[in-house]
JSON list of C-alpha atoms in Angstrom, two decimals:
[
{"chain": "A", "resi": 1, "resn": "MET", "atom": "CA", "xyz": [0.00, 0.00, 0.00]},
{"chain": "A", "resi": 2, "resn": "VAL", "atom": "CA", "xyz": [1.32, 3.40, -1.02]},
{"chain": "A", "resi": 3, "resn": "VAL", "atom": "CA", "xyz": [0.87, 6.28, 1.46]},
{"chain": "A", "resi": 4, "resn": "GLY", "atom": "CA", "xyz": [1.95, 9.09, -0.87]},
{"chain": "A", "resi": 5, "resn": "ILE", "atom": "CA", "xyz": [4.05, 10.24, -3.79]},
{"chain": "A", "resi": 6, "resn": "SER", "atom": "CA", "xyz": [7.26, 12.26, -3.97]},
{"chain": "A", "resi": 7, "resn": "ILE", "atom": "CA", "xyz": [7.87, 14.44, -7.01]},
{"chain": "A", "resi": 8, "resn": "LEU", "atom": "CA", "xyz": [11.51, 15.52, -7.08]},
{"chain": "A", "resi": 9, "resn": "MET", "atom": "CA", "xyz": [12.35, 18.34, -9.50]},
{"chain": "A", "resi": 10, "resn": "ASP", "atom": "CA", "xyz": [15.92, 19.35, -10.37]},
{"chain": "A", "resi": 11, "resn": "PHE", "atom": "CA", "xyz": [16.13, 22.61, -12.35]},
{"chain": "A", "resi": 12, "resn": "SER", "atom": "CA", "xyz": [19.28, 23.75, -14.17]},
{"chain": "A", "resi": 13, "resn": "GLY", "atom": "CA", "xyz": [19.98, 27.01, -16.00]},
{"chain": "A", "resi": 14, "resn": "VAL", "atom": "CA", "xyz": [18.04, 29.04, -13.44]},
{"chain": "A", "resi": 15, "resn": "VAL", "atom": "CA", "xyz": [19.77, 32.32, -14.26]},
{"chain": "A", "resi": 16, "resn": "ASP", "atom": "CA", "xyz": [17.40, 35.10, -13.21]},
{"chain": "A", "resi": 17, "resn": "GLY", "atom": "CA", "xyz": [18.07, 36.27, -9.65]},
{"chain": "A", "resi": 18, "resn": "LYS", "atom": "CA", "xyz": [14.37, 36.41, -8.80]},
{"chain": "A", "resi": 19, "resn": "TYR", "atom": "CA", "xyz": [14.20, 32.60, -8.71]},
{"chain": "A", "resi": 20, "resn": "HIS", "atom": "CA", "xyz": [16.80, 32.69, -5.94]},
{"chain": "A", "resi": 21, "resn": "SER", "atom": "CA", "xyz": [14.70, 35.03, -3.82]},
{"chain": "A", "resi": 22, "resn": "ALA", "atom": "CA", "xyz": [13.00, 33.63, -0.71]},
{"chain": "A", "resi": 23, "resn": "SER", "atom": "CA", "xyz": [10.08, 36.06, -1.04]},
{"chain": "A", "resi": 24, "resn": "TYR", "atom": "CA", "xyz": [9.44, 34.95, -4.64]},
{"chain": "A", "resi": 25, "resn": "TRP", "atom": "CA", "xyz": [9.19, 31.34, -3.45]},
{"chain": "A", "resi": 26, "resn": "GLU", "atom": "CA", "xyz": [6.91, 32.21, -0.51]},
{"chain": "A", "resi": 27, "resn": "ASP", "atom": "CA", "xyz": [4.46, 33.78, -2.98]},
{"chain": "A", "resi": 28, "resn": "LEU", "atom": "CA", "xyz": [4.80, 30.97, -5.51]},
{"chain": "A", "resi": 29, "resn": "LEU", "atom": "CA", "xyz": [4.25, 28.27, -2.87]},
{"chain": "A", "resi": 30, "resn": "ASP", "atom": "CA", "xyz": [1.11, 30.08, -1.73]},
{"chain": "A", "resi": 31, "resn": "GLN", "atom": "CA", "xyz": [-0.21, 30.00, -5.29]},
{"chain": "A", "resi": 32, "resn": "VAL", "atom": "CA", "xyz": [0.69, 26.37, -6.05]},
{"chain": "A", "resi": 33, "resn": "ILE", "atom": "CA", "xyz": [-0.90, 25.20, -2.79]},
{"chain": "A", "resi": 34, "resn": "LYS", "atom": "CA", "xyz": [-4.17, 26.79, -3.93]},
{"chain": "A", "resi": 35, "resn": "ILE", "atom": "CA", "xyz": [-3.86, 25.24, -7.39]},
{"chain": "A", "resi": 36, "resn": "GLY", "atom": "CA", "xyz": [-3.19, 21.83, -5.82]},
{"chain": "A", "resi": 37, "resn": "ARG", "atom": "CA", "xyz": [-6.23, 22.36, -3.51]},
{"chain": "A", "resi": 38, "resn": "MET", "atom": "CA", "xyz": [-3.96, 21.64, -0.55]},
{"chain": "A", "resi": 39, "resn": "THR", "atom": "CA", "xyz": [-4.18, 22.92, 3.02]},
{"chain": "A", "resi": 40, "resn": "LYS", "atom": "CA", "xyz": [-1.33, 25.11, 4.25]},
{"chain": "A", "resi": 41, "resn": "LEU", "atom": "CA", "xyz": [-0.18, 24.68, 7.83]},
{"chain": "A", "resi": 42, "resn": "GLU", "atom": "CA", "xyz": [2.89, 26.89, 7.63]},
{"chain": "A", "resi": 43, "resn": "ILE", "atom": "CA", "xyz": [5.34, 28.43, 5.15]},
{"chain": "A", "resi": 44, "resn": "SER", "atom": "CA", "xyz": [8.94, 29.28, 6.15]},
{"chain": "A", "resi": 45, "resn": "SER", "atom": "CA", "xyz": [11.76, 30.69, 4.07]},
{"chain": "A", "resi": 46, "resn": "TYR", "atom": "CA", "xyz": [15.33, 31.92, 4.37]},
{"chain": "A", "resi": 47, "resn": "GLN", "atom": "CA", "xyz": [17.60, 33.98, 2.19]},
{"chain": "A", "resi": 48, "resn": "PHE", "atom": "CA", "xyz": [21.23, 32.95, 2.50]},
{"chain": "A", "resi": 49, "resn": "ASN", "atom": "CA", "xyz": [24.18, 35.33, 2.51]},
{"chain": "A", "resi": 50, "resn": "GLN", "atom": "CA", "xyz": [26.03, 36.29, -0.64]},
{"chain": "A", "resi": 51, "resn": "VAL", "atom": "CA", "xyz": [28.13, 33.66, -2.36]},
{"chain": "A", "resi": 52, "resn": "HIS", "atom": "CA", "xyz": [31.10, 33.71, -4.71]},
{"chain": "A", "resi": 53, "resn": "LYS", "atom": "CA", "xyz": [30.42, 32.92, -8.36]},
{"chain": "A", "resi": 54, "resn": "HIS", "atom": "CA", "xyz": [33.34, 31.86, -10.52]},
{"chain": "A", "resi": 55, "resn": "GLN", "atom": "CA", "xyz": [33.53, 33.41, -13.98]},
{"chain": "A", "resi": 56, "resn": "GLY", "atom": "CA", "xyz": [36.56, 32.23, -15.89]},
{"chain": "A", "resi": 57, "resn": "ARG", "atom": "CA", "xyz": [39.63, 33.06, -13.84]},
{"chain": "A", "resi": 58, "resn": "SER", "atom": "CA", "xyz": [37.90, 35.76, -11.84]},
{"chain": "A", "resi": 59, "resn": "GLY", "atom": "CA", "xyz": [34.53, 35.95, -10.17]},
{"chain": "A", "resi": 60, "resn": "SER", "atom": "CA", "xyz": [32.16, 38.13, -8.20]},
{"chain": "A", "resi": 61, "resn": "TYR", "atom": "CA", "xyz": [29.95, 38.04, -5.15]},
{"chain": "A", "resi": 62, "resn": "ILE", "atom": "CA", "xyz": [26.23, 37.57, -5.77]},
{"chain": "A", "resi": 63, "resn": "LYS", "atom": "CA", "xyz": [23.14, 37.21, -3.56]},
{"chain": "A", "resi": 64, "resn": "GLY", "atom": "CA", "xyz": [22.96, 33.81, -1.82]},
{"chain": "A", "resi": 65, "resn": "GLY", "atom": "CA", "xyz": [20.37, 31.13, -2.50]},
{"chain": "A", "resi": 66, "resn": "ALA", "atom": "CA", "xyz": [16.89, 30.72, -1.07]},
{"chain": "A", "resi": 67, "resn": "THR", "atom": "CA", "xyz": [15.25, 27.93, 0.85]},
{"chain": "A", "resi": 68, "resn": "ALA", "atom": "CA", "xyz": [11.52, 27.67, 1.40]},
{"chain": "A", "resi": 69, "resn": "PHE", "atom": "CA", "xyz": [9.28, 25.12, 2.96]},
{"chain": "A", "resi": 70, "resn": "ALA", "atom": "CA", "xyz": [5.52, 24.63, 3.03]},
{"chain": "A", "resi": 71, "resn": "LEU", "atom": "CA", "xyz": [4.12, 22.26, 5.64]},
{"chain": "A", "resi": 72, "resn": "LEU", "atom": "CA", "xyz": [0.73, 20.99, 4.43]},
{"chain": "A", "resi": 73, "resn": "SER", "atom": "CA", "xyz": [-2.02, 18.83, 5.84]},
{"chain": "A", "resi": 74, "resn": "GLU", "atom": "CA", "xyz": [-1.26, 16.66, 2.82]},
{"chain": "A", "resi": 75, "resn": "SER", "atom": "CA", "xyz": [2.53, 16.65, 3.48]},
{"chain": "A", "resi": 76, "resn": "HIS", "atom": "CA", "xyz": [5.06, 19.23, 2.19]},
{"chain": "A", "resi": 77, "resn": "ILE", "atom": "CA", "xyz": [6.83, 21.18, -0.54]},
{"chain": "A", "resi": 78, "resn": "SER", "atom": "CA", "xyz": [10.52, 22.09, -0.14]},
{"chain": "A", "resi": 79, "resn": "VAL", "atom": "CA", "xyz": [12.70, 24.42, -2.21]},
{"chain": "A", "resi": 80, "resn": "HIS", "atom": "CA", "xyz": [16.47, 25.00, -2.26]},
{"chain": "A", "resi": 81, "resn": "THR", "atom": "CA", "xyz": [18.29, 27.19, -4.78]},
{"chain": "A", "resi": 82, "resn": "TRP", "atom": "CA", "xyz": [21.94, 27.85, -5.68]},
{"chain": "A", "resi": 83, "resn": "PRO", "atom": "CA", "xyz": [22.44, 31.00, -7.78]},
{"chain": "A", "resi": 84, "resn": "GLU", "atom": "CA", "xyz": [26.19, 30.29, -8.07]},
{"chain": "A", "resi": 85, "resn": "TYR", "atom": "CA", "xyz": [25.34, 27.06, -9.94]},
{"chain": "A", "resi": 86, "resn": "GLU", "atom": "CA", "xyz": [22.09, 28.37, -11.51]},
{"chain": "A", "resi": 87, "resn": "LYS", "atom": "CA", "xyz": [20.21, 25.46, -9.95]},
{"chain": "A", "resi": 88, "resn": "ALA", "atom": "CA", "xyz": [17.07, 24.85, -7.91]},
{"chain": "A", "resi": 89, "resn": "VAL", "atom": "CA", "xyz": [15.70, 21.69, -6.35]},
{"chain": "A", "resi": 90, "resn": "VAL", "atom": "CA", "xyz": [12.00, 21.37, -5.47]},
{"chain": "A", "resi": 91, "resn": "ASP", "atom": "CA", "xyz": [10.34, 18.39, -3.75]},
{"chain": "A", "resi": 92, "resn": "VAL", "atom": "CA", "xyz": [6.59, 17.93, -3.55]},
{"chain": "A", "resi": 93, "resn": "PHE", "atom": "CA", "xyz": [5.36, 15.17, -1.29]},
{"chain": "A", "resi": 94, "resn": "THR", "atom": "CA", "xyz": [1.65, 14.52, -1.03]},
{"chain": "A", "resi": 95, "resn": "CYS", "atom": "CA", "xyz": [-0.39, 11.86, 0.69]},
{"chain": "A", "resi": 96, "resn": "GLY", "atom": "CA", "xyz": [-3.63, 13.57, -0.35]},
{"chain": "A", "resi": 97, "resn": "SER", "atom": "CA", "xyz": [-5.70, 13.44, -3.51]},
{"chain": "A", "resi": 98, "resn": "ILE", "atom": "CA", "xyz": [-3.57, 13.56, -6.64]},
{"chain": "A", "resi": 99, "resn": "GLU", "atom": "CA", "xyz": [-6.43, 14.96, -8.75]},
{"chain": "A", "resi": 100, "resn": "HIS", "atom": "CA", "xyz": [-4.82, 18.43, -8.98]},
{"chain": "A", "resi": 101, "resn": "LEU", "atom": "CA", "xyz": [-1.19, 17.35, -8.55]},
{"chain": "A", "resi": 102, "resn": "ASP", "atom": "CA", "xyz": [-0.26, 17.67, -12.24]},
{"chain": "A", "resi": 103, "resn": "ASP", "atom": "CA", "xyz": [-1.76, 21.18, -12.31]},
{"chain": "A", "resi": 104, "resn": "LEU", "atom": "CA", "xyz": [0.35, 22.11, -9.28]},
{"chain": "A", "resi": 105, "resn": "VAL", "atom": "CA", "xyz": [3.55, 20.74, -10.82]},
{"chain": "A", "resi": 106, "resn": "ASP", "atom": "CA", "xyz": [2.87, 22.31, -14.24]},
{"chain": "A", "resi": 107, "resn": "TYR", "atom": "CA", "xyz": [2.19, 25.72, -12.68]},
{"chain": "A", "resi": 108, "resn": "LEU", "atom": "CA", "xyz": [5.32, 25.53, -10.55]},
{"chain": "A", "resi": 109, "resn": "ILE", "atom": "CA", "xyz": [7.54, 24.56, -13.50]},
{"chain": "A", "resi": 110, "resn": "SER", "atom": "CA", "xyz": [6.08, 27.27, -15.73]},
{"chain": "A", "resi": 111, "resn": "ASN", "atom": "CA", "xyz": [6.96, 29.87, -13.07]},
{"chain": "A", "resi": 112, "resn": "VAL", "atom": "CA", "xyz": [10.65, 28.99, -12.83]},
{"chain": "A", "resi": 113, "resn": "GLN", "atom": "CA", "xyz": [12.56, 29.90, -15.97]},
{"chain": "A", "resi": 114, "resn": "HIS", "atom": "CA", "xyz": [15.17, 27.20, -16.63]},
{"chain": "A", "resi": 115, "resn": "SER", "atom": "CA", "xyz": [17.08, 25.48, -19.44]},
{"chain": "A", "resi": 116, "resn": "GLU", "atom": "CA", "xyz": [16.77, 21.86, -18.24]},
{"chain": "A", "resi": 117, "resn": "ILE", "atom": "CA", "xyz": [14.68, 19.93, -15.74]},
{"chain": "A", "resi": 118, "resn": "ARG", "atom": "CA", "xyz": [14.75, 16.40, -14.39]},
{"chain": "A", "resi": 119, "resn": "ILE", "atom": "CA", "xyz": [11.62, 15.09, -12.67]},
{"chain": "A", "resi": 120, "resn": "THR", "atom": "CA", "xyz": [11.56, 11.90, -10.57]},
{"chain": "A", "resi": 121, "resn": "ARG", "atom": "CA", "xyz": [8.25, 10.49, -9.32]},
{"chain": "A", "resi": 122, "resn": "LEU", "atom": "CA", "xyz": [8.52, 8.04, -6.48]},
{"chain": "A", "resi": 123, "resn": "PRO", "atom": "CA", "xyz": [5.66, 6.20, -4.74]},
{"chain": "A", "resi": 124, "resn": "ARG", "atom": "CA", "xyz": [6.24, 6.21, -0.97]},
{"chain": "A", "resi": 125, "resn": "GLY", "atom": "CA", "xyz": [5.51, 3.73, 1.81]},
{"chain": "A", "resi": 126, "resn": "GLU", "atom": "CA", "xyz": [4.98, 0.81, -0.56]},
{"chain": "A", "resi": 127, "resn": "LEU", "atom": "CA", "xyz": [6.16, -1.89, 1.82]},
{"chain": "A", "resi": 128, "resn": "SER", "atom": "CA", "xyz": [3.56, -4.25, 3.27]},
{"chain": "B", "resi": 1, "resn": "MET", "atom": "CA", "xyz": [27.69, 18.67, -11.00]},
{"chain": "B", "resi": 2, "resn": "VAL", "atom": "CA", "xyz": [25.67, 17.43, -8.05]},
{"chain": "B", "resi": 3, "resn": "VAL", "atom": "CA", "xyz": [24.40, 20.03, -5.55]},
{"chain": "B", "resi": 4, "resn": "GLY", "atom": "CA", "xyz": [23.20, 17.59, -2.89]},
{"chain": "B", "resi": 5, "resn": "ILE", "atom": "CA", "xyz": [21.80, 14.20, -2.00]},
{"chain": "B", "resi": 6, "resn": "SER", "atom": "CA", "xyz": [18.30, 13.06, -1.02]},
{"chain": "B", "resi": 7, "resn": "ILE", "atom": "CA", "xyz": [17.95, 10.07, 1.28]},
{"chain": "B", "resi": 8, "resn": "LEU", "atom": "CA", "xyz": [14.34, 8.86, 1.24]},
{"chain": "B", "resi": 9, "resn": "MET", "atom": "CA", "xyz": [13.40, 6.41, 3.99]},
{"chain": "B", "resi": 10, "resn": "ASP", "atom": "CA", "xyz": [10.12, 4.47, 4.02]},
{"chain": "B", "resi": 11, "resn": "PHE", "atom": "CA", "xyz": [9.45, 2.66, 7.31]},
{"chain": "B", "resi": 12, "resn": "SER", "atom": "CA", "xyz": [6.80, -0.04, 7.72]},
{"chain": "B", "resi": 13, "resn": "GLY", "atom": "CA", "xyz": [5.65, -1.86, 10.85]},
{"chain": "B", "resi": 14, "resn": "VAL", "atom": "CA", "xyz": [5.97, 1.25, 12.99]},
{"chain": "B", "resi": 15, "resn": "VAL", "atom": "CA", "xyz": [3.58, 0.03, 15.68]},
{"chain": "B", "resi": 16, "resn": "ASP", "atom": "CA", "xyz": [4.50, 1.92, 18.86]},
{"chain": "B", "resi": 17, "resn": "GLY", "atom": "CA", "xyz": [2.49, 5.11, 19.26]},
{"chain": "B", "resi": 18, "resn": "LYS", "atom": "CA", "xyz": [5.49, 7.13, 20.36]},
{"chain": "B", "resi": 19, "resn": "TYR", "atom": "CA", "xyz": [6.85, 7.12, 16.80]},
{"chain": "B", "resi": 20, "resn": "HIS", "atom": "CA", "xyz": [3.68, 8.88, 15.74]},
{"chain": "B", "resi": 21, "resn": "SER", "atom": "CA", "xyz": [4.16, 11.67, 18.26]},
{"chain": "B", "resi": 22, "resn": "ALA", "atom": "CA", "xyz": [5.22, 15.11, 16.99]},
{"chain": "B", "resi": 23, "resn": "SER", "atom": "CA", "xyz": [7.15, 15.84, 20.21]},
{"chain": "B", "resi": 24, "resn": "TYR", "atom": "CA", "xyz": [9.15, 12.60, 19.86]},
{"chain": "B", "resi": 25, "resn": "TRP", "atom": "CA", "xyz": [10.21, 13.67, 16.36]},
{"chain": "B", "resi": 26, "resn": "GLU", "atom": "CA", "xyz": [11.09, 17.23, 17.43]},
{"chain": "B", "resi": 27, "resn": "ASP", "atom": "CA", "xyz": [13.51, 15.76, 19.99]},
{"chain": "B", "resi": 28, "resn": "LEU", "atom": "CA", "xyz": [14.87, 13.14, 17.59]},
{"chain": "B", "resi": 29, "resn": "LEU", "atom": "CA", "xyz": [15.47, 15.71, 14.83]},
{"chain": "B", "resi": 30, "resn": "ASP", "atom": "CA", "xyz": [17.34, 17.89, 17.32]},
{"chain": "B", "resi": 31, "resn": "GLN", "atom": "CA", "xyz": [19.62, 14.94, 18.12]},
{"chain": "B", "resi": 32, "resn": "VAL", "atom": "CA", "xyz": [20.22, 13.79, 14.55]},
{"chain": "B", "resi": 33, "resn": "ILE", "atom": "CA", "xyz": [21.07, 17.35, 13.45]},
{"chain": "B", "resi": 34, "resn": "LYS", "atom": "CA", "xyz": [23.82, 17.39, 16.10]},
{"chain": "B", "resi": 35, "resn": "ILE", "atom": "CA", "xyz": [25.08, 13.97, 15.02]},
{"chain": "B", "resi": 36, "resn": "GLY", "atom": "CA", "xyz": [25.14, 15.09, 11.37]},
{"chain": "B", "resi": 37, "resn": "ARG", "atom": "CA", "xyz": [27.00, 18.29, 12.44]},
{"chain": "B", "resi": 38, "resn": "MET", "atom": "CA", "xyz": [24.31, 20.31, 10.69]},
{"chain": "B", "resi": 39, "resn": "THR", "atom": "CA", "xyz": [23.03, 23.81, 11.44]},
{"chain": "B", "resi": 40, "resn": "LYS", "atom": "CA", "xyz": [19.39, 24.12, 12.49]},
{"chain": "B", "resi": 41, "resn": "LEU", "atom": "CA", "xyz": [17.45, 27.13, 11.23]},
{"chain": "B", "resi": 42, "resn": "GLU", "atom": "CA", "xyz": [14.02, 26.01, 12.44]},
{"chain": "B", "resi": 43, "resn": "ILE", "atom": "CA", "xyz": [12.04, 22.92, 13.51]},
{"chain": "B", "resi": 44, "resn": "SER", "atom": "CA", "xyz": [8.25, 22.75, 13.11]},
{"chain": "B", "resi": 45, "resn": "SER", "atom": "CA", "xyz": [5.87, 19.91, 13.90]},
{"chain": "B", "resi": 46, "resn": "TYR", "atom": "CA", "xyz": [2.17, 19.07, 13.96]},
{"chain": "B", "resi": 47, "resn": "GLN", "atom": "CA", "xyz": [0.12, 16.35, 15.55]},
{"chain": "B", "resi": 48, "resn": "PHE", "atom": "CA", "xyz": [-2.90, 15.41, 13.47]},
{"chain": "B", "resi": 49, "resn": "ASN", "atom": "CA", "xyz": [-6.32, 14.54, 14.84]},
{"chain": "B", "resi": 50, "resn": "GLN", "atom": "CA", "xyz": [-7.36, 11.01, 15.64]},
{"chain": "B", "resi": 51, "resn": "VAL", "atom": "CA", "xyz": [-7.88, 8.59, 12.78]},
{"chain": "B", "resi": 52, "resn": "HIS", "atom": "CA", "xyz": [-9.86, 5.41, 12.28]},
{"chain": "B", "resi": 53, "resn": "LYS", "atom": "CA", "xyz": [-7.91, 2.16, 12.25]},
{"chain": "B", "resi": 54, "resn": "HIS", "atom": "CA", "xyz": [-9.56, -0.89, 10.70]},
{"chain": "B", "resi": 55, "resn": "GLN", "atom": "CA", "xyz": [-9.19, -4.14, 12.60]},
{"chain": "B", "resi": 56, "resn": "GLY", "atom": "CA", "xyz": [-10.96, -6.99, 10.85]},
{"chain": "B", "resi": 57, "resn": "ARG", "atom": "CA", "xyz": [-14.62, -6.02, 10.46]},
{"chain": "B", "resi": 58, "resn": "SER", "atom": "CA", "xyz": [-14.52, -3.48, 13.25]},
{"chain": "B", "resi": 59, "resn": "GLY", "atom": "CA", "xyz": [-12.03, -0.79, 14.18]},
{"chain": "B", "resi": 60, "resn": "SER", "atom": "CA", "xyz": [-11.21, 1.94, 16.64]},
{"chain": "B", "resi": 61, "resn": "TYR", "atom": "CA", "xyz": [-10.11, 5.55, 16.77]},
{"chain": "B", "resi": 62, "resn": "ILE", "atom": "CA", "xyz": [-6.42, 6.15, 17.51]},
{"chain": "B", "resi": 63, "resn": "LYS", "atom": "CA", "xyz": [-4.20, 9.24, 17.78]},
{"chain": "B", "resi": 64, "resn": "GLY", "atom": "CA", "xyz": [-3.45, 10.81, 14.38]},
{"chain": "B", "resi": 65, "resn": "GLY", "atom": "CA", "xyz": [-0.05, 10.91, 12.71]},
{"chain": "B", "resi": 66, "resn": "ALA", "atom": "CA", "xyz": [2.77, 13.37, 13.14]},
{"chain": "B", "resi": 67, "resn": "THR", "atom": "CA", "xyz": [4.58, 15.60, 10.72]},
{"chain": "B", "resi": 68, "resn": "ALA", "atom": "CA", "xyz": [7.86, 17.35, 11.50]},
{"chain": "B", "resi": 69, "resn": "PHE", "atom": "CA", "xyz": [10.24, 19.46, 9.53]},
{"chain": "B", "resi": 70, "resn": "ALA", "atom": "CA", "xyz": [13.76, 20.72, 10.18]},
{"chain": "B", "resi": 71, "resn": "LEU", "atom": "CA", "xyz": [15.02, 23.55, 7.99]},
{"chain": "B", "resi": 72, "resn": "LEU", "atom": "CA", "xyz": [18.83, 23.46, 7.97]},
{"chain": "B", "resi": 73, "resn": "SER", "atom": "CA", "xyz": [21.60, 25.62, 6.54]},
{"chain": "B", "resi": 74, "resn": "GLU", "atom": "CA", "xyz": [22.52, 22.42, 4.70]},
{"chain": "B", "resi": 75, "resn": "SER", "atom": "CA", "xyz": [18.92, 21.81, 3.47]},
{"chain": "B", "resi": 76, "resn": "HIS", "atom": "CA", "xyz": [16.20, 19.87, 5.34]},
{"chain": "B", "resi": 77, "resn": "ILE", "atom": "CA", "xyz": [14.77, 16.79, 7.05]},
{"chain": "B", "resi": 78, "resn": "SER", "atom": "CA", "xyz": [11.04, 16.00, 6.75]},
{"chain": "B", "resi": 79, "resn": "VAL", "atom": "CA", "xyz": [8.92, 13.43, 8.59]},
{"chain": "B", "resi": 80, "resn": "HIS", "atom": "CA", "xyz": [5.38, 12.17, 8.04]},
{"chain": "B", "resi": 81, "resn": "THR", "atom": "CA", "xyz": [3.78, 9.28, 9.93]},
{"chain": "B", "resi": 82, "resn": "TRP", "atom": "CA", "xyz": [0.56, 7.25, 9.59]},
{"chain": "B", "resi": 83, "resn": "PRO", "atom": "CA", "xyz": [-0.30, 5.24, 12.73]},
{"chain": "B", "resi": 84, "resn": "GLU", "atom": "CA", "xyz": [-3.33, 3.70, 10.97]},
{"chain": "B", "resi": 85, "resn": "TYR", "atom": "CA", "xyz": [-0.97, 2.09, 8.45]},
{"chain": "B", "resi": 86, "resn": "GLU", "atom": "CA", "xyz": [1.97, 1.72, 10.88]},
{"chain": "B", "resi": 87, "resn": "LYS", "atom": "CA", "xyz": [4.17, 3.70, 8.46]},
{"chain": "B", "resi": 88, "resn": "ALA", "atom": "CA", "xyz": [6.57, 6.62, 8.53]},
{"chain": "B", "resi": 89, "resn": "VAL", "atom": "CA", "xyz": [8.36, 8.43, 5.72]},
{"chain": "B", "resi": 90, "resn": "VAL", "atom": "CA", "xyz": [11.52, 10.45, 6.39]},
{"chain": "B", "resi": 91, "resn": "ASP", "atom": "CA", "xyz": [13.47, 12.50, 3.82]},
{"chain": "B", "resi": 92, "resn": "VAL", "atom": "CA", "xyz": [16.94, 13.89, 4.47]},
{"chain": "B", "resi": 93, "resn": "PHE", "atom": "CA", "xyz": [18.27, 16.33, 1.90]},
{"chain": "B", "resi": 94, "resn": "THR", "atom": "CA", "xyz": [21.73, 17.75, 2.36]},
{"chain": "B", "resi": 95, "resn": "CYS", "atom": "CA", "xyz": [23.93, 19.94, 0.21]},
{"chain": "B", "resi": 96, "resn": "GLY", "atom": "CA", "xyz": [26.59, 20.09, 2.92]},
{"chain": "B", "resi": 97, "resn": "SER", "atom": "CA", "xyz": [29.42, 17.78, 3.87]},
{"chain": "B", "resi": 98, "resn": "ILE", "atom": "CA", "xyz": [28.41, 14.12, 3.81]},
{"chain": "B", "resi": 99, "resn": "GLU", "atom": "CA", "xyz": [31.14, 13.12, 6.27]},
{"chain": "B", "resi": 100, "resn": "HIS", "atom": "CA", "xyz": [28.63, 12.52, 9.09]},
{"chain": "B", "resi": 101, "resn": "LEU", "atom": "CA", "xyz": [25.60, 11.69, 6.94]},
{"chain": "B", "resi": 102, "resn": "ASP", "atom": "CA", "xyz": [25.75, 7.93, 7.50]},
{"chain": "B", "resi": 103, "resn": "ASP", "atom": "CA", "xyz": [25.97, 8.48, 11.27]},
{"chain": "B", "resi": 104, "resn": "LEU", "atom": "CA", "xyz": [22.88, 10.68, 11.09]},
{"chain": "B", "resi": 105, "resn": "VAL", "atom": "CA", "xyz": [20.91, 8.13, 9.05]},
{"chain": "B", "resi": 106, "resn": "ASP", "atom": "CA", "xyz": [22.02, 5.19, 11.24]},
{"chain": "B", "resi": 107, "resn": "TYR", "atom": "CA", "xyz": [21.05, 7.02, 14.43]},
{"chain": "B", "resi": 108, "resn": "LEU", "atom": "CA", "xyz": [17.68, 8.00, 13.03]},
{"chain": "B", "resi": 109, "resn": "ILE", "atom": "CA", "xyz": [16.87, 4.45, 11.87]},
{"chain": "B", "resi": 110, "resn": "SER", "atom": "CA", "xyz": [17.95, 2.93, 15.19]},
{"chain": "B", "resi": 111, "resn": "ASN", "atom": "CA", "xyz": [15.53, 5.27, 16.99]},
{"chain": "B", "resi": 112, "resn": "VAL", "atom": "CA", "xyz": [12.44, 4.25, 15.03]},
{"chain": "B", "resi": 113, "resn": "GLN", "atom": "CA", "xyz": [11.36, 0.70, 15.78]},
{"chain": "B", "resi": 114, "resn": "HIS", "atom": "CA", "xyz": [10.10, -0.89, 12.55]},
{"chain": "B", "resi": 115, "resn": "SER", "atom": "CA", "xyz": [9.78, -4.22, 10.76]},
{"chain": "B", "resi": 116, "resn": "GLU", "atom": "CA", "xyz": [10.89, -3.14, 7.27]},
{"chain": "B", "resi": 117, "resn": "ILE", "atom": "CA", "xyz": [12.64, -0.17, 5.71]},
{"chain": "B", "resi": 118, "resn": "ARG", "atom": "CA", "xyz": [13.33, 0.94, 2.16]},
{"chain": "B", "resi": 119, "resn": "ILE", "atom": "CA", "xyz": [16.06, 3.53, 1.60]},
{"chain": "B", "resi": 120, "resn": "THR", "atom": "CA", "xyz": [16.52, 5.41, -1.69]},
{"chain": "B", "resi": 121, "resn": "ARG", "atom": "CA", "xyz": [19.59, 7.60, -2.22]},
{"chain": "B", "resi": 122, "resn": "LEU", "atom": "CA", "xyz": [19.30, 10.11, -5.01]},
{"chain": "B", "resi": 123, "resn": "PRO", "atom": "CA", "xyz": [21.94, 12.62, -6.16]},
{"chain": "B", "resi": 124, "resn": "ARG", "atom": "CA", "xyz": [20.33, 15.99, -6.87]},
{"chain": "B", "resi": 125, "resn": "GLY", "atom": "CA", "xyz": [20.96, 18.74, -9.40]},
{"chain": "B", "resi": 126, "resn": "GLU", "atom": "CA", "xyz": [23.10, 16.56, -11.64]},
{"chain": "B", "resi": 127, "resn": "LEU", "atom": "CA", "xyz": [22.23, 18.31, -14.89]},
{"chain": "B", "resi": 128, "resn": "SER", "atom": "CA", "xyz": [24.93, 20.44, -16.55]}
]
């Protein structure tokens, strides 16, 4: 018996600084939770300090990454971003109805500009 | 280039009610974060309402499941439990040093009595 599903999204080529902003993700999580018809318990986020980005032999300091987390009655959504690598990783775990799950995932992906994405879907709690 | 690793743990046969208690998980997460030499930003948890557990043709109401979440400088740990199915699902995602990661996972597993466990390790952010 499966108790839920994990959808693990790995974004690459996330260049625009706004996708590394904690406040952007707080707003986006609020929207996707509504689209997924999920029940929010709590949203937290953090903006990390500036990081060094290598460019050829030199480099520069840029704003640090974001992390955001939504605790839901139906489980959770987590976000971590790395502007220095132009990457973001988003996990959606739901044990609720999956009727609106594809809408949630599609909306989320369409609101994070990227060059490549890898999505892994994993049923959870399958053991007897 | 990999930005982190997800360790997805699916426990079955989690019978004892204490493993479905939010306060038990808050304490355990505090301990495993120390063992993993990680930096805690925030821990949240919720105890859900009672649920119905089927037993043959009848059944009874038992305490609901727990959910807990630790937001770390090095990413996160999430927990969801279902006493009615005797299951728990724990995700550890770290983008930090993995030197103490096995110690963290071993300690966590040894503090959740279970009959079966499935562990999936997944490198994250591998795309170019």
